[in-house]
Amino acid sequence: MAFEGLADRLQHTIQKIKGKGKVTEQDVKEMTREVRLALLEADVNFKVVKDFIKRVKERAVDQEVMESLTPGQQVIKVVKEELTDLMGGDQSKIAVADRPPTVIMMVGLQGAGKTTTTGKLANLLRKKYNKQPMLVAADVYRPAAINQLETLGKQLDMPVFSLGTEANPVDIANQAIEQAKNEHHDYVIIDTAGRLHVDSDLMDELQQIKSNVTPDEIFLVVDAMTGQDAVNVADSFNEQLDLTGVVLTKLDGDTRGGAALSIKAVTDKPIKFAGMGEKLDELEAFHPERMASRILGMGDVLSLIEKAQDNVDEKRAKELEEKMRSASFTFDDFLEQMDQVKSMGPLEDLIGMIPGANKMKGLKNVQFDDKQLSHVEAIIQSMTKAERQDPSIMNASRKKRIAQGAGRSVSEVNRLLKQFNEMKKMMKQMSGMQKGKKGKKGKGFNFPFM
Ligand code: GDP
Ligand code: MG
């Protein structure tokens, strides 16, 4: 996961100061030295680090902090606030034009994730805000780029405007907006061409598009994995085009996080979204405060709740819960529940959002292996309808057949059956307990296999 190294080091550092009943200037000095090293190691721009440390120091040795009842915690609060500020303070919204369509122009280097993000953003706008976007293929230099966007359009069942590779990107953009008006699309997202490096031809072309269509947003898409380079790229694009925001992609990789922590400070433009994977639903609004919390090990409950709300069908979750209570929960239900949890993203990331989870003994070494889940899934899928409904009919030959079908061992099948039975028993007990508590209803969803 992104930020892992930085998070480890910062958490270790703040842990030392956290419980202190008295904090001296020397303590602050030591802490900021370690924070400084951690940030540099995470590939944060050195000027950015210098300013950051200066601000933290100034605020941390303030009388009010030092003489408060909980100086350690106050110091950490300062670090968190400054970290939040560094990434952009309040989360910024996406523009809405007075007269539709709102035009968004996506720019960036080749391979940064422009085309993918164009699709993701359109998906998000429709899903979350009920908008009807149109995608525009203005990368005319590679036929494959147009095909790629058209494929995304098909997957999303959304229109893609294209004039092939012969037309001029400015004409494409103009005509697309005309058509969007006629067809009442409220957003137009223009996927532009990229180059391997920043060059003047590219900038000229982008500037021409900009001056012709006056976009409401110009989003620079940058690959978080490229570290310091991403910051330099952001700086030059911003100088030429006066960006309105940045989308950081590939934050699902093991980037050290330096780009996320430097871009706002260097360009003064907010990171608006973060790409968390290749799939079309893996784009998230970037919340600096939540990210700071996550980095400092304070968890990110809000994002966890939002993820659950976005991905879990509440009605089905309630039905499943009822089934658990009445012990009529079958393997089919189990599969469905697994799907709901899986749609929330990799388990490891979810764990990272639980406050203090990283400190839980043992949890750190447990492999939250999504493969394990697919093994379980394969086993259940190899069961017949009858077996899924009533596992008690399972005998040796059935188990053997299931194991073979799933490509797993019989002992794995046995283990799953045992776990399932134990889970059902537990559910029964728990629902018994809950019935005792009047008026209290359980939560909408559970994680039986965690
Ligand atoms: P473009 O040249 O800027 O249009 O870049 P593309 O949209 O074609 O993306 C380049 C590659 O990066 C593709 O393989 C994408 O699937 C991948 N990609 C884009 N965004 C993300 C992301 O957030 N996470 C991961 N893991 N891969 C991404
Ligand atoms: Mg592209």
CSV table of C-alpha atoms and ligand atoms in Angstrom, one decimal:
chain,number,residue,atom,x,y,z
A,1,MET,CA,0.0,0.0,0.0
A,2,ALA,CA,1.1,3.6,-0.6
A,3,PHE,CA,2.7,5.5,2.2
A,4,GLU,CA,3.5,2.3,4.1
A,5,GLY,CA,7.1,3.2,4.9
A,6,LEU,CA,6.3,6.7,5.8
A,7,ALA,CA,3.3,5.7,7.9
A,8,ASP,CA,5.5,3.2,9.8
A,9,ARG,CA,8.2,5.7,10.6
A,10,LEU,CA,5.9,8.5,11.5
A,11,GLN,CA,3.8,6.3,13.8
A,12,HIS,CA,6.9,5.1,15.5
A,13,THR,CA,8.0,8.7,16.0
A,14,ILE,CA,4.8,10.1,17.3
A,15,GLN,CA,4.3,7.1,19.6
A,16,LYS,CA,7.3,8.2,21.6
A,17,ILE,CA,6.0,11.6,22.3
A,18,LYS,CA,2.3,10.7,22.6
A,19,GLY,CA,2.0,9.8,26.2
A,20,LYS,CA,4.4,12.4,27.6
A,21,GLY,CA,3.1,14.4,30.5
A,22,LYS,CA,5.8,17.0,29.8
A,23,VAL,CA,7.3,17.8,26.5
A,24,THR,CA,10.6,19.8,26.2
A,25,GLU,CA,12.0,21.7,23.3
A,26,GLN,CA,14.5,19.0,23.1
A,27,ASP,CA,11.7,16.4,22.6
A,28,VAL,CA,10.2,18.4,19.8
A,29,LYS,CA,13.6,18.8,18.2
A,30,GLU,CA,14.2,15.1,18.3
A,31,MET,CA,10.7,14.4,16.9
A,32,THR,CA,11.0,16.8,14.1
A,33,ARG,CA,14.3,15.4,13.1
A,34,GLU,CA,12.8,12.0,12.7
A,35,VAL,CA,9.8,13.3,10.9
A,36,ARG,CA,12.1,15.2,8.6
A,37,LEU,CA,14.0,12.0,7.7
A,38,ALA,CA,10.9,10.1,7.3
A,39,LEU,CA,9.5,12.6,4.8
A,40,LEU,CA,12.7,12.8,2.8
A,41,GLU,CA,12.8,9.1,2.6
A,42,ALA,CA,9.3,9.1,1.3
A,43,ASP,CA,10.6,11.2,-1.5
A,44,VAL,CA,9.0,14.4,-0.4
A,45,ASN,CA,10.5,17.5,-2.1
A,46,PHE,CA,13.3,18.8,0.2
A,47,LYS,CA,12.0,22.4,0.2
A,48,VAL,CA,8.6,21.2,1.1
A,49,VAL,CA,10.1,19.2,4.0
A,50,LYS,CA,12.0,22.2,5.2
A,51,ASP,CA,9.0,24.5,5.4
A,52,PHE,CA,6.9,21.8,6.9
A,53,ILE,CA,9.4,21.1,9.7
A,54,LYS,CA,9.7,24.8,10.4
A,55,ARG,CA,6.0,25.2,10.8
A,56,VAL,CA,5.6,22.2,13.0
A,57,LYS,CA,8.5,23.3,15.2
A,58,GLU,CA,7.1,26.8,15.6
A,59,ARG,CA,3.7,25.6,16.5
A,60,ALA,CA,4.8,22.7,18.7
A,61,VAL,CA,7.0,24.7,21.1
A,62,ASP,CA,4.2,27.2,21.5
A,63,GLN,CA,3.4,27.9,25.2
A,64,GLU,CA,-0.2,26.7,24.8
A,65,VAL,CA,0.9,23.4,23.5
A,66,MET,CA,3.8,22.8,25.9
A,67,GLU,CA,1.9,23.8,29.0
A,68,SER,CA,-1.3,22.0,28.1
A,69,LEU,CA,-2.5,19.0,30.1
A,70,THR,CA,-1.7,16.6,27.2
A,71,PRO,CA,1.3,18.1,25.5
A,72,GLY,CA,2.2,14.9,23.7
A,73,GLN,CA,-1.1,14.7,22.1
A,74,GLN,CA,-1.2,18.4,21.3
A,75,VAL,CA,2.1,18.0,19.4
A,76,ILE,CA,0.7,15.1,17.4
A,77,LYS,CA,-2.4,17.3,16.6
A,78,VAL,CA,0.0,19.9,15.2
A,79,VAL,CA,1.7,17.3,13.0
A,80,LYS,CA,-1.6,16.0,11.8
A,81,GLU,CA,-2.9,19.5,11.0
A,82,GLU,CA,0.2,20.4,9.1
A,83,LEU,CA,0.2,17.2,7.2
A,84,THR,CA,-3.4,17.8,6.2
A,85,ASP,CA,-2.6,21.3,5.2
A,86,LEU,CA,0.4,20.1,3.2
A,87,MET,CA,-1.9,17.9,1.1
A,88,GLY,CA,-4.4,20.6,0.5
A,89,GLY,CA,-6.5,21.3,3.5
A,90,ASP,CA,-10.2,21.2,2.8
A,91,GLN,CA,-11.2,18.8,0.1
A,92,SER,CA,-12.1,20.6,-3.1
A,93,LYS,CA,-15.2,19.9,-5.2
A,94,ILE,CA,-15.6,19.5,-8.9
A,95,ALA,CA,-16.8,22.5,-10.9
A,96,VAL,CA,-20.3,22.9,-12.3
A,97,ALA,CA,-20.7,25.2,-15.2
A,98,ASP,CA,-23.4,27.8,-15.1
A,99,ARG,CA,-24.6,26.6,-18.5
A,100,PRO,CA,-24.0,22.9,-19.2
A,101,PRO,CA,-22.0,21.1,-20.3
A,102,THR,CA,-19.3,21.4,-17.8
A,103,VAL,CA,-16.1,20.8,-19.7
A,104,ILE,CA,-13.2,18.9,-18.1
A,105,MET,CA,-9.9,18.6,-19.9
A,106,MET,CA,-7.6,15.8,-18.9
A,107,VAL,CA,-3.9,16.4,-19.5
A,108,GLY,CA,-0.7,14.6,-18.6
A,109,LEU,CA,2.2,12.5,-19.8
A,110,GLN,CA,1.8,9.3,-21.7
A,111,GLY,CA,1.0,6.4,-19.5
A,112,ALA,CA,0.0,8.5,-16.5
A,113,GLY,CA,-3.5,7.2,-16.7
A,114,LYS,CA,-5.4,9.9,-18.6
A,115,THR,CA,-7.6,7.7,-20.6
A,116,THR,CA,-8.4,5.3,-17.8
A,117,THR,CA,-9.1,8.2,-15.5
A,118,THR,CA,-11.4,9.8,-18.1
A,119,GLY,CA,-13.5,6.7,-17.9
A,120,LYS,CA,-13.3,6.5,-14.1
A,121,LEU,CA,-14.3,10.1,-13.6
A,122,ALA,CA,-17.2,9.7,-16.0
A,123,ASN,CA,-18.3,6.6,-14.0
A,124,LEU,CA,-18.0,8.5,-10.7
A,125,LEU,CA,-19.9,11.5,-12.0
A,126,ARG,CA,-22.8,9.3,-13.1
A,127,LYS,CA,-22.8,7.0,-10.1
A,128,LYS,CA,-22.4,9.6,-7.3
A,129,TYR,CA,-23.9,12.7,-8.9
A,130,ASN,CA,-26.3,11.3,-11.4
A,131,LYS,CA,-24.6,13.1,-14.3
A,132,GLN,CA,-24.6,12.1,-17.9
A,133,PRO,CA,-21.1,12.6,-19.2
A,134,MET,CA,-19.8,12.4,-22.7
A,135,LEU,CA,-16.2,11.3,-23.4
A,136,VAL,CA,-14.1,12.9,-26.1
A,137,ALA,CA,-11.2,11.1,-27.9
A,138,ALA,CA,-8.8,14.0,-28.6
A,139,ASP,CA,-5.6,11.9,-28.5
A,140,VAL,CA,-5.3,11.6,-32.3
A,141,TYR,CA,-1.7,10.4,-32.6
A,142,ARG,CA,-2.3,6.8,-31.7
A,143,PRO,CA,-5.3,5.0,-33.1
A,144,ALA,CA,-5.0,2.7,-30.1
A,145,ALA,CA,-5.8,5.6,-27.8
A,146,ILE,CA,-9.1,6.2,-29.5
A,147,ASN,CA,-10.0,2.5,-29.4
A,148,GLN,CA,-9.1,2.4,-25.7
A,149,LEU,CA,-11.5,5.2,-24.9
A,150,GLU,CA,-14.2,3.6,-27.1
A,151,THR,CA,-13.8,0.4,-25.3
A,152,LEU,CA,-14.2,2.1,-21.9
A,153,GLY,CA,-17.3,3.9,-23.3
A,154,LYS,CA,-18.8,0.6,-24.2
A,155,GLN,CA,-18.0,-0.9,-20.8
A,156,LEU,CA,-19.7,2.1,-19.2
A,157,ASP,CA,-22.4,2.4,-21.8
A,158,MET,CA,-21.5,6.0,-22.3
A,159,PRO,CA,-21.1,7.9,-25.6
A,160,VAL,CA,-17.6,8.6,-26.9
A,161,PHE,CA,-17.1,11.4,-29.4
A,162,SER,CA,-14.4,10.8,-32.0
A,163,LEU,CA,-13.5,12.0,-35.4
A,164,GLY,CA,-10.8,9.5,-36.0
A,165,THR,CA,-7.1,10.3,-36.2
A,166,GLU,CA,-7.2,12.7,-39.0
A,167,ALA,CA,-9.0,15.6,-37.3
A,168,ASN,CA,-7.5,18.4,-35.3
A,169,PRO,CA,-7.9,18.1,-31.5
A,170,VAL,CA,-9.3,21.6,-31.3
A,171,ASP,CA,-12.1,20.8,-33.9
A,172,ILE,CA,-12.8,17.6,-32.1
A,173,ALA,CA,-13.3,19.3,-28.8
A,174,ASN,CA,-15.5,22.1,-30.3
A,175,GLN,CA,-17.7,19.7,-32.2
A,176,ALA,CA,-18.0,17.4,-29.2
A,177,ILE,CA,-19.2,20.2,-27.0
A,178,GLU,CA,-21.7,21.2,-29.7
A,179,GLN,CA,-23.1,17.7,-29.8
A,180,ALA,CA,-23.1,17.4,-26.0
A,181,LYS,CA,-25.3,20.5,-25.9
A,182,ASN,CA,-27.7,19.1,-28.4
A,183,GLU,CA,-27.9,15.8,-26.6
A,184,HIS,CA,-28.1,17.3,-23.2
A,185,HIS,CA,-25.0,15.9,-21.7
A,186,ASP,CA,-24.0,17.8,-18.5
A,187,TYR,CA,-20.3,16.9,-18.5
A,188,VAL,CA,-17.8,16.6,-21.3
A,189,ILE,CA,-14.5,15.0,-20.5
A,190,ILE,CA,-11.7,15.5,-23.0
A,191,ASP,CA,-9.0,12.9,-23.2
A,192,THR,CA,-6.0,14.6,-24.7
A,193,ALA,CA,-2.7,13.3,-26.1
A,194,GLY,CA,0.4,12.8,-24.0
A,195,ARG,CA,4.1,12.6,-24.6
A,196,LEU,CA,6.9,10.8,-22.9
A,197,HIS,CA,8.3,14.1,-21.7
A,198,VAL,CA,7.0,17.6,-21.4
A,199,ASP,CA,7.6,19.3,-24.8
A,200,SER,CA,6.5,22.5,-26.5
A,201,ASP,CA,4.5,20.8,-29.2
A,202,LEU,CA,2.3,19.1,-26.7
A,203,MET,CA,1.9,22.3,-24.6
A,204,ASP,CA,1.0,24.3,-27.7
A,205,GLU,CA,-1.7,21.8,-28.6
A,206,LEU,CA,-3.1,21.8,-25.1
A,207,GLN,CA,-3.1,25.6,-24.9
A,208,GLN,CA,-5.0,25.8,-28.2
A,209,ILE,CA,-7.6,23.4,-26.9
A,210,LYS,CA,-7.8,25.4,-23.7
A,211,SER,CA,-8.2,28.8,-25.4
A,212,ASN,CA,-10.9,27.4,-27.7
A,213,VAL,CA,-13.1,25.5,-25.3
A,214,THR,CA,-12.3,27.3,-22.0
A,215,PRO,CA,-12.6,24.3,-19.8
A,216,ASP,CA,-14.1,24.5,-16.4
A,217,GLU,CA,-11.5,22.1,-15.1
A,218,ILE,CA,-8.1,21.2,-16.3
A,219,PHE,CA,-7.0,18.1,-14.4
A,220,LEU,CA,-3.4,17.0,-14.6
A,221,VAL,CA,-3.2,13.2,-14.3
A,222,VAL,CA,0.1,12.1,-12.7
A,223,ASP,CA,1.5,8.8,-11.8
A,224,ALA,CA,2.2,8.7,-8.1
A,225,MET,CA,4.8,6.0,-8.6
A,226,THR,CA,7.1,8.5,-10.4
A,227,GLY,CA,7.8,10.3,-7.2
A,228,GLN,CA,9.8,13.6,-7.5
A,229,ASP,CA,9.3,13.5,-11.3
A,230,ALA,CA,5.6,13.8,-10.8
A,231,VAL,CA,6.2,17.0,-8.9
A,232,ASN,CA,8.3,18.5,-11.7
A,233,VAL,CA,5.8,17.5,-14.3
A,234,ALA,CA,3.0,19.0,-12.3
A,235,ASP,CA,5.0,22.2,-11.9
A,236,SER,CA,5.6,22.6,-15.7
A,237,PHE,CA,2.0,21.7,-16.7
A,238,ASN,CA,0.7,24.2,-14.2
A,239,GLU,CA,3.0,26.9,-15.4
A,240,GLN,CA,1.7,26.4,-19.0
A,241,LEU,CA,-1.9,25.7,-18.5
A,242,ASP,CA,-2.8,27.0,-15.0
A,243,LEU,CA,-4.4,23.7,-13.9
A,244,THR,CA,-7.4,23.5,-11.7
A,245,GLY,CA,-6.5,20.3,-10.0
A,246,VAL,CA,-4.5,17.1,-10.0
A,247,VAL,CA,-5.5,13.5,-10.1
A,248,LEU,CA,-2.9,11.1,-8.7
A,249,THR,CA,-3.0,7.7,-10.1
A,250,LYS,CA,-1.6,4.3,-9.0
A,251,LEU,CA,-1.8,5.1,-5.4
A,252,ASP,CA,-2.6,1.5,-5.0
A,253,GLY,CA,1.0,0.6,-5.8
A,254,ASP,CA,3.8,0.8,-3.3
A,255,THR,CA,4.6,4.4,-4.0
A,256,ARG,CA,6.4,6.1,-1.1
A,257,GLY,CA,3.9,8.9,-1.3
A,258,GLY,CA,6.3,11.8,-1.9
A,259,ALA,CA,4.3,13.1,-4.8
A,260,ALA,CA,1.1,13.3,-2.9
A,261,LEU,CA,2.8,15.2,-0.2
A,262,SER,CA,4.6,17.7,-2.4
A,263,ILE,CA,2.3,18.5,-5.3
A,264,LYS,CA,0.0,20.9,-3.5
A,265,ALA,CA,2.9,22.7,-1.9
A,266,VAL,CA,4.8,23.1,-5.1
A,267,THR,CA,1.9,23.9,-7.5
A,268,ASP,CA,-0.6,25.3,-5.1
A,269,LYS,CA,-3.2,23.2,-6.9
A,270,PRO,CA,-5.3,20.6,-5.0
A,271,ILE,CA,-5.2,16.9,-5.5
A,272,LYS,CA,-8.8,16.2,-6.3
A,273,PHE,CA,-8.9,12.5,-6.9
A,274,ALA,CA,-6.8,9.4,-6.4
A,275,GLY,CA,-6.6,6.4,-8.7
A,276,MET,CA,-6.6,3.2,-6.6
A,277,GLY,CA,-6.5,0.6,-9.3
A,278,GLU,CA,-7.1,-0.2,-12.9
A,279,LYS,CA,-10.8,-0.8,-12.7
A,280,LEU,CA,-13.4,1.8,-13.6
A,281,ASP,CA,-14.7,2.1,-10.1
A,282,GLU,CA,-11.3,2.6,-8.5
A,283,LEU,CA,-11.2,6.4,-8.3
A,284,GLU,CA,-11.7,8.1,-5.0
A,285,ALA,CA,-12.1,11.7,-4.0
A,286,PHE,CA,-8.9,12.8,-2.3
A,287,HIS,CA,-9.4,13.8,1.3
A,288,PRO,CA,-6.3,15.4,2.8
A,289,GLU,CA,-7.5,15.1,6.4
A,290,ARG,CA,-8.4,11.4,6.1
A,291,MET,CA,-5.2,10.7,4.3
A,292,ALA,CA,-3.2,12.4,7.1
A,293,SER,CA,-5.1,10.3,9.6
A,294,ARG,CA,-4.3,7.1,7.8
A,295,ILE,CA,-0.6,8.0,7.5
A,296,LEU,CA,-0.4,8.7,11.2
A,297,GLY,CA,-2.2,5.5,12.1
A,298,MET,CA,-5.3,7.2,13.3
A,299,GLY,CA,-7.5,5.2,10.9
A,300,ASP,CA,-10.0,6.5,8.4
A,301,VAL,CA,-13.4,5.5,9.6
A,302,LEU,CA,-15.2,7.9,7.3
A,303,SER,CA,-13.8,6.4,4.2
A,304,LEU,CA,-14.5,2.9,5.4
A,305,ILE,CA,-18.1,3.8,6.0
A,306,GLU,CA,-18.4,5.5,2.7
A,307,LYS,CA,-16.9,2.5,0.9
A,308,ALA,CA,-19.4,0.3,2.6
A,309,GLN,CA,-22.3,2.5,1.7
A,310,ASP,CA,-21.1,2.8,-1.9
A,311,ASN,CA,-20.6,-0.9,-2.4
A,312,VAL,CA,-23.0,-2.8,-0.2
A,313,ASP,CA,-26.5,-3.1,-1.1
A,314,GLU,CA,-28.2,-2.2,2.1
A,315,LYS,CA,-31.4,-4.0,1.5
A,316,ARG,CA,-29.6,-7.3,0.7
A,317,ALA,CA,-27.3,-6.8,3.7
A,318,LYS,CA,-30.3,-6.6,6.0
A,319,GLU,CA,-31.8,-9.7,4.4
A,320,LEU,CA,-28.5,-11.5,4.9
A,321,GLU,CA,-28.4,-10.4,8.5
A,322,GLU,CA,-31.9,-11.7,9.0
A,323,LYS,CA,-30.9,-15.1,7.6
A,324,MET,CA,-27.9,-15.2,9.9
A,325,ARG,CA,-30.2,-14.6,12.9
A,326,SER,CA,-32.6,-17.3,11.8
A,327,ALA,CA,-29.7,-19.6,11.0
A,328,SER,CA,-31.0,-20.2,7.5
A,329,PHE,CA,-27.8,-18.8,6.1
A,330,THR,CA,-26.5,-20.9,3.3
A,331,PHE,CA,-23.3,-21.1,1.3
A,332,ASP,CA,-25.0,-19.1,-1.5
A,333,ASP,CA,-25.6,-16.3,1.0
A,334,PHE,CA,-22.0,-16.6,2.1
A,335,LEU,CA,-20.8,-16.2,-1.5
A,336,GLU,CA,-22.9,-13.2,-1.9
A,337,GLN,CA,-21.6,-11.6,1.3
A,338,MET,CA,-18.1,-12.3,0.2
A,339,ASP,CA,-18.8,-10.5,-3.1
A,340,GLN,CA,-20.0,-7.4,-1.2
A,341,VAL,CA,-16.9,-7.2,0.9
A,342,LYS,CA,-14.7,-7.9,-2.0
A,343,SER,CA,-16.3,-5.1,-4.0
A,344,MET,CA,-15.0,-2.7,-1.3
A,345,GLY,CA,-11.4,-3.3,-2.4
A,346,PRO,CA,-8.4,-5.4,-1.2
A,347,LEU,CA,-8.8,-6.5,2.4
A,348,GLU,CA,-5.4,-5.1,3.3
A,349,ASP,CA,-6.5,-1.6,2.4
A,350,LEU,CA,-9.7,-2.0,4.4
A,351,ILE,CA,-7.7,-3.1,7.4
A,352,GLY,CA,-5.5,0.0,7.0
A,353,MET,CA,-8.6,2.2,7.5
A,354,ILE,CA,-9.4,0.8,10.9
A,355,PRO,CA,-8.0,3.0,13.6
A,356,GLY,CA,-5.2,1.3,15.5
A,357,ALA,CA,-5.5,-1.8,13.4
A,358,ASN,CA,-1.8,-1.5,12.4
A,359,LYS,CA,-0.9,-1.7,16.1
A,360,MET,CA,-3.0,-4.8,16.9
A,361,LYS,CA,-0.8,-7.5,17.9
A,362,GLY,CA,-0.3,-10.1,15.2
A,363,LEU,CA,-2.5,-8.3,12.7
A,364,LYS,CA,0.5,-6.8,11.1
A,365,ASN,CA,2.0,-10.2,10.2
A,366,VAL,CA,-1.2,-11.8,9.1
A,367,GLN,CA,-1.4,-11.9,5.3
A,368,PHE,CA,-4.6,-10.4,4.2
A,369,ASP,CA,-4.5,-12.6,1.2
A,370,ASP,CA,-7.2,-11.9,-1.3
A,371,LYS,CA,-6.1,-15.2,-3.0
A,372,GLN,CA,-7.4,-17.0,0.1
A,373,LEU,CA,-10.8,-15.6,-0.6
A,374,SER,CA,-10.8,-16.8,-4.2
A,375,HIS,CA,-9.9,-20.3,-3.0
A,376,VAL,CA,-12.9,-20.2,-0.7
A,377,GLU,CA,-15.0,-18.9,-3.6
A,378,ALA,CA,-13.8,-21.7,-5.9
A,379,ILE,CA,-14.7,-24.3,-3.3
A,380,ILE,CA,-18.2,-23.0,-2.8
A,381,GLN,CA,-18.7,-22.7,-6.6
A,382,SER,CA,-17.8,-26.4,-7.0
A,383,MET,CA,-20.7,-27.3,-4.7
A,384,THR,CA,-24.1,-28.3,-6.1
A,385,LYS,CA,-27.1,-26.2,-5.3
A,386,ALA,CA,-28.3,-28.8,-2.7
A,387,GLU,CA,-24.9,-28.8,-1.0
A,388,ARG,CA,-24.8,-25.1,-0.7
A,389,GLN,CA,-28.3,-25.0,0.8
A,390,ASP,CA,-27.6,-27.9,3.2
A,391,PRO,CA,-24.0,-28.6,3.9
A,392,SER,CA,-24.9,-31.4,6.3
A,393,ILE,CA,-25.4,-33.8,3.3
A,394,MET,CA,-21.7,-33.5,2.6
A,395,ASN,CA,-20.0,-37.0,2.7
A,396,ALA,CA,-16.5,-38.1,1.8
A,397,SER,CA,-17.2,-38.6,-1.9
A,398,ARG,CA,-18.9,-35.2,-2.2
A,399,LYS,CA,-16.0,-33.5,-0.5
A,400,LYS,CA,-13.6,-35.2,-2.8
A,401,ARG,CA,-15.5,-34.1,-5.9
A,402,ILE,CA,-15.7,-30.5,-4.7
A,403,ALA,CA,-12.0,-30.4,-3.9
A,404,GLN,CA,-11.1,-31.7,-7.3
A,405,GLY,CA,-13.5,-29.3,-9.0
A,406,ALA,CA,-12.0,-26.3,-7.1
A,407,GLY,CA,-8.4,-27.5,-7.5
A,408,ARG,CA,-8.0,-27.4,-3.7
A,409,SER,CA,-7.3,-30.1,-1.2
A,410,VAL,CA,-10.0,-32.1,0.7
A,411,SER,CA,-8.6,-30.7,4.0
A,412,GLU,CA,-9.3,-27.2,2.7
A,413,VAL,CA,-12.9,-28.2,2.0
A,414,ASN,CA,-13.1,-29.6,5.5
A,415,ARG,CA,-11.8,-26.5,7.0
A,416,LEU,CA,-14.2,-24.3,5.2
A,417,LEU,CA,-17.1,-26.5,6.2
A,418,LYS,CA,-16.0,-26.4,9.8
A,419,GLN,CA,-15.6,-22.6,9.7
A,420,PHE,CA,-19.0,-22.3,8.2
A,421,ASN,CA,-20.6,-24.4,10.9
A,422,GLU,CA,-18.9,-22.5,13.6
A,423,MET,CA,-19.9,-19.2,12.1
A,424,LYS,CA,-23.5,-20.3,12.0
A,425,LYS,CA,-23.3,-21.4,15.6
A,426,MET,CA,-21.8,-18.1,16.6
A,427,MET,CA,-24.4,-16.1,14.6
A,428,LYS,CA,-27.1,-17.9,16.5
A,429,GLN,CA,-25.6,-17.1,19.8
A,430,MET,CA,-25.0,-13.6,18.9
A,431,SER,CA,-28.5,-13.0,17.7
A,432,GLY,CA,-29.7,-14.6,20.9
A,433,MET,CA,-27.7,-12.1,22.8
A,434,GLN,CA,-29.0,-9.2,20.7
A,435,LYS,CA,-32.6,-10.2,21.1
A,436,GLY,CA,-32.0,-9.8,24.8
A,437,LYS,CA,-31.0,-6.2,24.4
A,438,LYS,CA,-34.2,-4.4,23.7
A,439,GLY,CA,-34.4,-1.9,20.9
A,440,LYS,CA,-30.8,-2.4,19.8
A,441,LYS,CA,-30.3,-3.5,16.2
A,442,GLY,CA,-27.2,-5.0,14.9
A,443,LYS,CA,-25.2,-3.4,12.1
A,444,GLY,CA,-26.2,-3.8,8.5
A,445,PHE,CA,-23.3,-6.0,7.5
A,446,ASN,CA,-20.8,-8.4,9.0
A,447,PHE,CA,-17.5,-9.9,8.1
A,448,PRO,CA,-17.9,-13.5,8.9
A,449,PHE,CA,-14.6,-14.7,7.6
A,450,MET,CA,-12.3,-12.2,9.1
B,1,GDP,P1,-2.6,7.5,-20.6
B,1,GDP,O1,-1.5,7.2,-21.6
B,1,GDP,O2,-2.2,8.7,-19.8
B,1,GDP,O3,-3.9,7.7,-21.3
B,1,GDP,O4,-2.6,6.3,-19.6
B,1,GDP,P2,-3.7,5.0,-19.6
B,1,GDP,O5,-5.0,5.5,-19.1
B,1,GDP,O6,-3.6,4.3,-20.9
B,1,GDP,O7,-3.0,4.2,-18.4
B,1,GDP,C1,-1.7,3.6,-18.5
B,1,GDP,C2,-1.7,2.4,-17.6
B,1,GDP,O8,-1.9,2.7,-16.2
B,1,GDP,C3,-2.8,1.4,-18.0
B,1,GDP,O9,-2.3,0.1,-17.9
B,1,GDP,C4,-3.8,1.6,-16.8
B,1,GDP,O10,-4.6,0.4,-16.5
B,1,GDP,C5,-2.9,1.9,-15.7
B,1,GDP,N1,-3.5,2.7,-14.6
B,1,GDP,C6,-4.2,3.9,-14.7
B,1,GDP,N2,-4.6,4.3,-13.5
B,1,GDP,C7,-4.2,3.4,-12.6
B,1,GDP,C8,-4.4,3.3,-11.2
B,1,GDP,O11,-4.9,4.2,-10.5
B,1,GDP,N3,-3.8,2.2,-10.6
B,1,GDP,C9,-3.2,1.2,-11.3
B,1,GDP,N4,-2.7,0.2,-10.7
B,1,GDP,N5,-3.0,1.3,-12.7
B,1,GDP,C10,-3.5,2.4,-13.3
B,2,MG,MG,-4.4,7.7,-23.3
